Amino acid sequence: MKLNFTGFSDPGLIRSNNQDAYYIDPQGRFFVVADGMGGHAGGEEASRIATTEIQAYLLANWQSPKSSQELLEQALWGANEAILHDQQNHPERADMGTTVVAVIFRAPETPWCAHVGDSRLYRFRESHLEQVTEDHTWVARAIKIGDITLDEARSHPFRHVLSRCLGREDLHQIDVQPLDVKAGDRFLLCSDGLTEELVEHKIASCLQDTPWLDKAAISLVEAAKDQGGHDNITVIIVSLD
């Protein structure tokens, strides 16, 4: 299968800076979206460190005998350590952290995804949008155990409370999973600046109605801004043709 891909990031309509970061491997081997937090400089630095460290680790170890699962896990653990190290050297950024979602395509292995936090991966297949990752948030857990509904979660005061992120000593788990892929699939990696504003049927319609990937990415961002654009918005779309 041939991969086509694009990415786009926008600060949104409220924030003066962009604490999101993303990386697209020019050869289409891996893709990363990170959403930083921890003040103006801290959030930008945390997401930058995460994307840079993950990129560097994957490139340095691409030909190693390690599995794709191992590579992704170790890349994210390395990013966590790099952020912790930066916090020690720069106490003014001690509370910074970042979410991250990353996907790796490394033939002949199955593609894999890893994530920490509430940056998401979706699969769009045959007009159906499916969330692949599970948010590491208070509300996601509350929905899972039936304490609140999906509609209640959209406006819940705790909806931004993360249970996991990079840049924490107490990070004990990184979620990794193989991806079910087939020709015609589109994968969407995104920060919560998109999903906070757009319900899933709107995301699906943008992916359905816009065959050109660049235009689809821009239409998603513009749709999120039309709904308020309260946060930074970052999207990567990967199409399997």
XYZ file of N, CA and C in Angstrom:
723
model
N 0.834 -1.199 0.000
C 0.000 0.000 0.000
C 0.873 1.254 0.000
N 0.428 2.233 -0.736
C 1.131 3.512 -0.791
C 0.507 4.468 0.227
N 1.355 5.175 0.959
C 0.864 6.136 1.938
C 0.915 7.546 1.360
N -0.158 8.288 1.561
C -0.169 9.725 1.331
C -0.471 10.384 2.663
N 0.088 11.558 2.896
C -0.058 12.140 4.236
C 0.116 13.645 4.188
N -0.421 14.282 5.215
C -0.285 15.721 5.369
C -0.482 16.083 6.830
N -0.046 17.266 7.214
C -0.239 17.743 8.584
C -0.432 19.246 8.605
N -1.105 19.709 9.634
C -1.393 21.139 9.753
C -1.611 21.467 11.216
N -1.095 22.626 11.641
C -1.274 23.057 13.027
C -1.620 24.535 13.042
N -2.529 24.906 13.956
C -3.014 26.283 14.039
C -3.161 26.649 15.512
N -2.772 27.873 15.903
C -2.912 28.242 17.310
C -4.351 28.384 17.781
N -5.327 28.419 16.847
C -6.707 28.659 17.240
C -6.977 30.146 17.363
N -8.125 30.470 17.934
C -8.577 31.860 17.958
C -8.354 32.565 19.291
N -7.978 31.830 20.336
C -7.875 32.417 21.674
C -6.429 32.556 22.120
N -5.614 31.523 21.867
C -4.250 31.493 22.397
C -3.274 32.208 21.470
N -2.331 32.914 22.074
C -1.354 33.668 21.285
C -0.201 32.797 20.806
N 0.034 31.688 21.488
C 1.121 30.801 21.080
C 0.578 29.407 20.812
N 1.400 28.583 20.188
C 1.002 27.225 19.844
C 1.857 26.239 20.634
N 1.233 25.537 21.583
C 1.949 24.558 22.403
C 1.864 23.150 21.823
N 1.208 23.016 20.669
C 1.213 21.743 19.950
C 2.490 21.634 19.122
N 2.887 20.404 18.834
C 3.975 20.143 17.893
C 3.638 18.859 17.144
N 4.141 18.749 15.930
C 3.944 17.495 15.207
C 5.146 17.218 14.324
N 5.297 15.944 13.956
C 6.380 15.561 13.064
C 5.867 14.505 12.087
N 6.202 14.723 10.822
C 5.889 13.761 9.770
C 7.211 13.321 9.141
N 7.516 12.048 9.221
C 8.699 11.533 8.545
C 8.500 11.698 7.037
N 9.464 12.325 6.350
C 9.274 12.566 4.912
C 9.034 11.294 4.105
N 9.533 10.160 4.605
C 9.315 8.888 3.908
C 8.032 8.184 4.357
N 7.280 8.807 5.263
C 6.019 8.221 5.702
C 6.177 7.036 6.624
N 7.302 6.969 7.348
C 7.536 5.820 8.220
C 6.909 5.995 9.598
N 6.793 7.245 10.059
C 6.162 7.470 11.358
C 5.639 8.898 11.448
N 4.702 9.078 12.384
C 3.977 10.340 12.523
C 3.753 10.592 14.014
N 3.890 11.847 14.447
C 3.788 12.178 15.871
C 3.012 13.478 16.047
N 2.081 13.490 16.995
C 1.413 14.723 17.435
C 1.570 14.823 18.943
N 1.959 16.007 19.423
C 2.117 16.241 20.861
C 1.431 17.551 21.230
N 0.817 17.579 22.394
C 0.078 18.749 22.889
C 0.633 19.106 24.260
N 1.429 20.182 24.314
C 2.128 20.539 25.537
C 1.279 21.333 26.511
N 1.730 21.322 27.756
C 1.053 22.077 28.821
C 2.112 22.539 29.815
N 1.730 23.546 30.612
C 2.655 24.002 31.641
C 3.170 25.404 31.416
N 2.277 26.283 31.003
C 2.681 27.672 30.804
C 3.171 27.940 29.404
N 3.299 29.218 29.092
C 3.616 29.662 27.743
C 4.852 28.958 27.176
N 5.973 29.045 27.903
C 7.209 28.449 27.408
C 7.259 26.944 27.669
N 6.727 26.515 28.817
C 6.825 25.107 29.191
C 6.120 24.179 28.234
N 4.892 24.516 27.857
C 4.129 23.658 26.957
C 4.790 23.519 25.605
N 5.263 24.627 25.065
C 5.950 24.588 23.774
C 7.201 23.728 23.853
N 7.934 23.868 24.945
C 9.185 23.125 25.082
C 8.915 21.631 25.257
N 7.909 21.273 26.047
C 7.612 19.860 26.293
C 7.206 19.150 25.001
N 6.329 19.768 24.217
C 5.901 19.130 22.976
C 7.043 19.075 21.967
N 7.894 20.108 21.955
C 9.047 20.108 21.053
C 10.027 18.994 21.429
N 10.319 18.869 22.736
C 11.227 17.812 23.185
C 10.674 16.445 22.811
N 9.389 16.233 23.044
C 8.785 14.926 22.761
C 8.917 14.554 21.284
N 8.521 15.455 20.399
C 8.580 15.129 18.968
C 10.028 14.950 18.508
N 10.927 15.778 19.015
C 12.336 15.689 18.616
C 12.969 14.389 19.097
N 12.697 14.023 20.347
C 13.286 12.800 20.909
C 12.743 11.550 20.223
N 11.442 11.531 19.978
C 10.839 10.362 19.321
C 11.399 10.205 17.914
N 11.452 11.314 17.183
C 12.027 11.295 15.839
C 13.463 10.771 15.863
N 14.290 11.318 16.757
C 15.705 10.939 16.810
C 15.874 9.465 17.153
N 15.091 8.976 18.108
C 15.226 7.574 18.514
C 14.813 6.628 17.384
N 13.691 6.923 16.749
C 13.212 6.036 15.678
C 14.188 6.020 14.509
N 14.714 7.173 14.132
C 15.666 7.216 13.020
C 16.948 6.457 13.368
N 17.428 6.622 14.598
C 18.685 5.970 14.996
C 18.550 4.462 15.098
N 17.337 3.988 15.373
C 17.150 2.549 15.635
C 16.272 1.851 14.606
N 16.011 2.526 13.486
C 15.082 1.981 12.500
C 15.510 0.600 11.990
N 16.801 0.406 11.813
C 17.303 -0.856 11.263
C 17.636 -1.880 12.348
N 17.327 -1.572 13.594
C 17.656 -2.495 14.683
C 16.731 -3.712 14.639
N 17.125 -4.802 15.312
C 16.266 -5.990 15.341
C 15.060 -5.844 16.269
N 14.966 -4.750 16.967
C 13.817 -4.537 17.852
C 12.531 -4.474 17.044
N 11.443 -4.900 17.680
C 10.136 -4.841 17.022
C 9.649 -3.394 16.982
N 8.656 -3.139 16.131
C 8.050 -1.804 16.066
C 7.443 -1.418 17.407
N 6.842 -2.387 18.078
C 6.272 -2.122 19.399
C 7.352 -1.642 20.359
N 8.486 -2.355 20.383
C 9.588 -1.958 21.273
C 10.117 -0.576 20.914
N 10.293 -0.318 19.622
C 10.804 0.978 19.196
C 9.909 2.109 19.671
N 8.610 1.965 19.465
C 7.679 3.025 19.870
C 7.703 3.236 21.371
N 7.609 2.136 22.113
C 7.617 2.254 23.574
C 8.886 2.950 24.060
N 10.032 2.500 23.561
C 11.296 3.060 24.038
C 11.468 4.516 23.593
N 10.924 4.857 22.421
C 10.988 6.245 21.968
C 10.194 7.156 22.902
N 9.028 6.711 23.326
C 8.208 7.532 24.220
C 8.782 7.584 25.631
N 9.340 6.458 26.093
C 9.996 6.497 27.403
C 11.191 7.448 27.369
N 11.931 7.441 26.273
C 13.055 8.357 26.135
C 12.612 9.812 26.130
N 11.465 10.079 25.487
C 10.923 11.435 25.484
C 10.538 11.860 26.894
N 9.949 10.944 27.648
C 9.590 11.257 29.031
C 10.834 11.620 29.843
N 11.887 10.825 29.699
C 13.130 11.094 30.435
C 13.749 12.432 30.017
N 13.672 12.751 28.740
C 14.257 14.008 28.255
C 13.517 15.215 28.828
N 12.200 15.099 28.946
C 11.423 16.198 29.534
C 11.745 16.332 31.020
N 11.837 15.205 31.724
C 12.209 15.245 33.146
C 13.582 15.885 33.335
N 14.518 15.544 32.463
C 15.868 16.111 32.545
C 15.815 17.622 32.333
N 15.023 18.062 31.377
C 14.902 19.497 31.115
C 14.268 20.221 32.305
N 13.300 19.575 32.941
C 12.674 20.168 34.129
C 13.710 20.403 35.233
N 14.613 19.446 35.396
C 15.640 19.579 36.439
C 16.586 20.740 36.135
N 16.887 20.928 34.862
C 17.812 21.993 34.467
C 17.144 23.365 34.405
N 15.816 23.367 34.285
C 15.070 24.624 34.151
C 13.875 24.582 35.105
N 14.079 24.898 36.375
C 13.005 24.812 37.374
C 11.764 25.624 37.010
N 11.927 26.665 36.197
C 10.766 27.460 35.795
C 9.816 26.656 34.902
N 10.296 25.537 34.379
C 9.450 24.667 33.549
C 9.136 23.355 34.268
N 9.213 23.347 35.586
C 9.094 22.097 36.344
C 7.739 21.420 36.197
N 6.698 22.191 35.859
C 5.366 21.582 35.751
C 4.983 21.264 34.314
N 5.914 21.408 33.373
C 5.538 21.171 31.979
C 5.350 19.684 31.704
N 4.539 19.387 30.718
C 4.304 18.019 30.280
C 3.680 18.062 28.908
N 3.418 16.892 28.349
C 2.798 16.847 27.029
C 2.074 15.519 26.823
N 0.999 15.573 26.091
C 0.384 14.355 25.579
C 1.127 13.984 24.296
N 0.926 12.778 23.820
C 1.542 12.382 22.548
C 0.771 11.214 21.959
N 0.687 11.198 20.636
C 0.209 10.027 19.911
C 1.146 9.834 18.728
N 1.579 8.588 18.511
C 2.546 8.292 17.452
C 2.158 7.006 16.741
N 2.390 6.980 15.446
C 2.096 5.797 14.625
C 3.336 5.466 13.811
N 3.630 4.170 13.706
C 4.813 3.722 12.969
C 4.389 2.701 11.903
N 4.906 2.906 10.674
C 4.700 1.984 9.559
C 6.068 1.428 9.181
N 6.304 0.178 9.536
C 7.641 -0.410 9.379
C 7.493 -1.824 8.800
N 7.414 -1.881 7.491
C 7.228 -3.161 6.803
C 8.411 -4.091 7.099
N 8.143 -5.407 7.194
C 6.862 -6.076 6.916
C 5.945 -6.196 8.139
N 6.281 -5.518 9.228
C 5.453 -5.616 10.426
C 4.127 -4.885 10.258
N 3.176 -5.268 11.092
C 1.928 -4.522 11.217
C 2.227 -3.118 11.742
N 1.510 -2.089 11.275
C 1.684 -0.762 11.869
C 1.285 -0.770 13.352
N 1.922 0.101 14.127
C 1.648 0.201 15.552
C 1.391 1.647 15.943
N 0.624 1.794 17.030
C 0.338 3.111 17.597
C 0.728 3.107 19.068
N 1.220 4.243 19.552
C 1.473 4.449 20.983
C 0.916 5.808 21.373
N 0.407 5.908 22.608
C -0.087 7.221 23.032
C -0.057 7.352 24.547
N 0.020 8.606 24.976
C -0.104 8.978 26.383
C -0.927 10.268 26.419
N -1.991 10.276 27.228
C -2.812 11.480 27.348
C -4.045 11.441 26.466
N -4.476 12.620 25.979
C -5.727 12.688 25.232
C -5.566 13.156 23.794
N -4.342 13.185 23.271
C -4.200 13.291 21.822
C -4.621 11.948 21.232
N -5.350 11.990 20.124
C -6.055 10.790 19.671
C -5.608 10.301 18.294
N -5.891 9.017 18.065
C -5.820 8.420 16.732
C -7.210 7.909 16.374
N -7.674 8.302 15.189
C -8.925 7.794 14.631
C -8.629 7.027 13.349
N -9.492 6.045 13.051
C -9.475 5.382 11.745
C -10.789 5.674 11.035
N -10.701 6.140 9.808
C -11.878 6.398 8.980
C -11.903 5.353 7.877
N -12.897 4.471 7.945
C -12.988 3.352 6.991
C -14.426 3.219 6.504
N -14.592 3.261 5.188
C -15.909 3.042 4.582
C -16.974 3.919 5.247
N -16.669 5.200 5.347
C -17.573 6.233 5.871
C -17.818 6.139 7.373
N -17.059 5.288 8.061
C -17.230 5.126 9.507
C -15.971 5.584 10.229
N -16.154 6.461 11.219
C -15.036 6.964 12.025
C -14.977 6.217 13.346
N -13.805 5.688 13.671
C -13.617 4.953 14.930
C -12.433 5.519 15.696
N -12.633 5.815 16.977
C -11.534 6.255 17.831
C -10.724 5.031 18.231
N -9.450 5.019 17.871
C -8.574 3.876 18.129
C -7.983 3.954 19.530
N -7.546 5.130 19.934
C -6.925 5.310 21.249
C -7.987 5.598 22.311
N -7.618 5.354 23.539
C -8.501 5.640 24.681
C -7.847 6.734 25.519
N -8.567 7.837 25.706
C -8.000 8.979 26.432
C -7.585 8.591 27.846
N -6.456 9.129 28.259
C -6.006 8.990 29.651
C -6.460 10.231 30.416
N -7.768 10.284 30.684
C -8.369 11.427 31.371
C -9.353 10.940 32.427
N -9.685 11.858 33.331
C -10.670 11.549 34.366
C -12.012 11.225 33.737
N -12.433 12.009 32.735
C -13.770 11.795 32.164
C -13.844 10.508 31.351
N -12.755 10.136 30.684
C -12.769 8.886 29.920
C -13.005 7.693 30.841
N -12.369 7.724 32.001
C -12.578 6.642 32.971
C -14.007 6.689 33.519
N -14.506 7.885 33.774
C -15.868 8.029 34.303
C -16.905 7.521 33.302
N -16.672 7.774 32.014
C -17.565 7.247 30.983
C -17.511 5.728 30.965
N -16.305 5.188 31.048
C -16.105 3.735 30.955
C -16.825 2.987 32.065
N -16.833 3.571 33.281
C -17.484 2.879 34.396
C -18.937 3.323 34.582
N -19.412 4.191 33.683
C -20.824 4.552 33.686
C -21.227 5.680 34.610
N -20.246 6.441 35.123
C -20.569 7.540 36.029
C -21.144 8.754 35.300
N -20.676 8.982 34.075
C -21.202 10.090 33.276
C -21.415 9.616 31.843
N -22.237 10.360 31.102
C -22.488 10.033 29.702
C -21.503 10.778 28.804
N -21.475 10.373 27.528
C -20.614 11.029 26.556
C -20.997 12.501 26.405
N -22.286 12.783 26.388
C -22.751 14.170 26.266
C -22.341 14.992 27.486
N -22.463 14.407 28.673
C -22.045 15.106 29.893
C -20.543 15.389 29.882
N -19.774 14.456 29.315
C -18.318 14.599 29.305
C -17.873 15.817 28.503
N -18.623 16.174 27.454
C -18.214 17.268 26.575
C -18.151 18.607 27.299
N -18.926 18.761 28.360
C -18.914 20.033 29.089
C -18.523 19.869 30.555
N -18.023 18.682 30.918
C -17.695 18.424 32.315
C -16.503 19.276 32.757
N -16.549 19.851 33.969
C -15.434 20.703 34.420
C -14.105 19.962 34.555
N -14.131 18.636 34.664
C -12.896 17.863 34.795
C -12.412 17.288 33.465
N -12.998 17.732 32.337
C -12.697 17.066 31.068
C -11.242 17.233 30.627
N -10.535 18.235 31.165
C -9.138 18.448 30.786
C -8.155 17.808 31.765
N -8.665 17.120 32.776
C -7.780 16.536 33.788
C -7.198 15.226 33.253
N -5.874 15.215 33.049
C -5.195 14.036 32.519
C -4.812 13.076 33.644
N -4.913 11.801 33.368
C -4.406 10.803 34.308
C -2.987 10.369 33.958
N -2.547 10.704 32.731
C -1.190 10.389 32.295
C -0.707 11.441 31.302
N 0.574 11.771 31.369
C 1.201 12.581 30.324
C 2.705 12.353 30.398
N 3.413 12.725 29.350
C 4.871 12.695 29.386
C 5.368 13.856 30.238
N 6.477 13.607 30.943
C 7.042 14.637 31.803
C 6.689 14.436 33.259
N 6.394 13.191 33.638
C 6.029 12.886 35.019
C 6.840 11.685 35.518
N 7.362 11.819 36.729
C 8.095 10.701 37.352
C 7.189 9.493 37.561
N 5.890 9.753 37.779
C 4.969 8.656 38.088
C 4.286 8.081 36.843
N 4.845 8.332 35.663
C 4.332 7.669 34.458
C 4.789 6.216 34.473
N 3.845 5.302 34.549
C 4.181 3.878 34.669
C 3.779 3.051 33.464
N 3.004 3.633 32.542
C 2.526 2.834 31.415
C 2.359 3.702 30.179
N 2.782 3.156 29.042
C 2.531 3.743 27.733
C 1.684 2.751 26.957
N 0.558 3.192 26.445
C -0.329 2.295 25.713
C 0.170 2.118 24.286
N 0.366 0.864 23.890
C 0.767 0.545 22.520
C -0.182 -0.515 21.984
N -0.462 -0.441 20.692
C -1.372 -1.411 20.088
C -1.097 -1.547 18.598
N -1.279 -2.769 18.060
C -1.166 -2.942 16.604
C -2.396 -2.343 15.929
N -2.219 -1.922 14.686
C -3.319 -1.308 13.956
C -3.844 -2.241 12.876
N -5.152 -2.332 12.815
C -5.829 -3.042 11.732
C -5.938 -2.067 10.560
N -5.276 -2.379 9.460
C -5.283 -1.460 8.316
C -5.675 -2.204 7.050
N -6.311 -1.469 6.136
C -6.540 -1.987 4.791
C -6.634 -0.817 3.819
N -6.463 -1.121 2.555
C -6.451 -0.078 1.535
C -7.739 0.737 1.613
N -7.577 2.048 1.496
C -8.725 2.943 1.585
C -8.892 3.590 2.934
N -8.217 3.064 3.958
C -8.305 3.665 5.298
C -7.657 5.041 5.310
N -8.211 5.906 6.162
C -7.552 7.157 6.515
C -7.369 7.179 8.023
N -6.175 7.534 8.467
C -5.906 7.675 9.897
C -5.720 9.149 10.224
N -6.311 9.556 11.332
C -6.230 10.935 11.794
C -5.581 10.971 13.167
N -4.426 11.625 13.279
C -3.805 11.924 14.565
C -4.142 13.372 14.882
N -4.549 13.660 16.115
C -4.967 15.027 16.413
C -4.802 15.357 17.892
N -4.660 16.655 18.152
C -4.668 17.159 19.524
C -6.110 17.429 19.943
N -6.315 17.668 21.239
C -7.693 17.834 21.711
C -8.294 19.184 21.334
N -7.490 20.063 20.746
C -8.059 21.286 20.211
C -9.043 21.025 19.090
N -8.890 19.877 18.415
C -9.860 19.471 17.397
C -11.074 18.815 18.040
N -10.828 17.832 18.901
C -11.924 17.022 19.424
C -12.746 17.747 20.480
N -12.183 18.802 21.089
C -12.969 19.619 22.018
C -14.059 20.389 21.281
N -13.791 20.730 20.020
C -14.726 21.565 19.270
C -15.663 20.768 18.373
N -15.198 19.644 17.832
C -15.971 18.928 16.822
C -16.443 17.571 17.326
N -17.725 17.303 17.170
C -18.249 15.965 17.440
C -17.794 15.044 16.313
N -17.871 13.742 16.559
C -17.256 12.796 15.627
C -17.911 12.807 14.249
N -19.224 13.044 14.165
C -19.845 13.021 12.837
C -19.377 14.189 11.986
N -18.988 15.297 12.636
C -18.440 16.428 11.889
C -17.031 16.113 11.400
N -16.224 15.458 12.246
C -14.892 15.024 11.821
C -15.013 14.079 10.631
N -15.942 13.130 10.729
C -16.153 12.161 9.652
C -16.560 12.847 8.361
N -17.426 13.841 8.455
C -17.901 14.501 7.235
C -16.765 15.265 6.554
N -15.867 15.866 7.343
C -14.713 16.543 6.745
C -13.813 15.548 6.011
N -13.621 14.367 6.587
C -12.787 13.351 5.954
C -13.484 12.731 4.745
N -14.799 12.616 4.826
C -15.584 12.005 3.753
C -15.702 12.925 2.549
N -15.949 14.204 2.828
C -16.329 15.123 1.754
C -15.141 15.751 1.038
N -13.940 15.562 1.561
C -12.766 16.225 0.994
C -11.710 15.189 0.623
N -11.671 14.774 -0.642
C -10.724 13.723 -1.026
C -9.263 14.161 -0.966
N -8.982 15.462 -1.171
C -7.600 15.934 -1.131
C -7.172 16.116 0.321
N -6.074 15.462 0.694
C -5.687 15.434 2.102
C -5.389 16.818 2.659
N -4.671 17.652 1.909
C -4.361 18.996 2.402
C -5.645 19.769 2.696
N -6.602 19.667 1.784
C -7.865 20.383 1.980
C -8.653 19.786 3.149
N -8.568 18.466 3.326
C -9.262 17.824 4.445
C -8.687 18.301 5.778
N -7.360 18.400 5.851
C -6.716 18.862 7.083
C -7.130 20.297 7.394
N -7.102 21.141 6.383
C -7.475 22.544 6.590
C -8.951 22.664 6.945
N -9.790 21.839 6.319
C -11.231 21.908 6.621
C -11.513 21.499 8.062
N -10.762 20.527 8.585
C -10.918 20.133 9.987
C -10.537 21.283 10.913
N -9.409 21.902 10.640
C -8.950 23.006 11.481
C -9.914 24.181 11.408
N -10.362 24.519 10.214
C -11.287 25.645 10.062
C -12.624 25.354 10.737
N -13.076 24.108 10.656
C -14.333 23.740 11.325
C -14.205 23.889 12.837
N -13.032 23.500 13.390
C -12.807 23.660 14.832
C -12.770 25.137 15.209
N -12.183 25.960 14.365
C -12.152 27.399 14.629
C -13.549 28.007 14.526
N -14.347 27.503 13.614
C -15.732 27.983 13.493
C -16.541 27.701 14.758
N -16.141 26.665 15.494
C -16.836 26.311 16.727
C -16.227 27.013 17.953
N -15.264 27.882 17.727
C -14.688 28.646 18.835
C -13.177 28.682 18.837
N -12.538 27.593 18.376
C -11.075 27.546 18.310
C -10.406 27.918 19.609
N -10.890 27.338 20.731
C -10.418 27.750 22.052
C -9.005 27.268 22.381
N -8.508 26.281 21.640
C -7.201 25.704 21.939
C -6.426 25.589 20.635
N -5.145 25.246 20.744
C -4.353 24.949 19.556
C -4.920 23.703 18.877
N -4.848 23.658 17.564
C -5.458 22.573 16.787
C -4.399 21.979 15.870
N -4.152 20.685 15.998
C -3.157 20.014 15.159
C -3.726 18.719 14.615
N -3.524 18.488 13.312
C -4.004 17.263 12.677
C -2.923 16.708 11.751
N -2.841 15.396 11.706
C -2.098 14.682 10.663
C -3.069 13.678 10.064
N -3.138 13.620 8.744
C -3.973 12.628 8.065
C -3.060 11.734 7.248
N -3.236 10.415 7.407
C -2.475 9.424 6.663
C -3.471 8.572 5.894
N -3.306 8.531 4.585
C -4.221 7.774 3.718
C -3.505 6.564 3.138
N -4.116 5.393 3.220
C -3.559 4.166 2.699
C -4.245 3.864 1.371
N -3.503 4.086 0.295
C -4.090 3.938 -1.055
C -3.624 2.664 -1.719
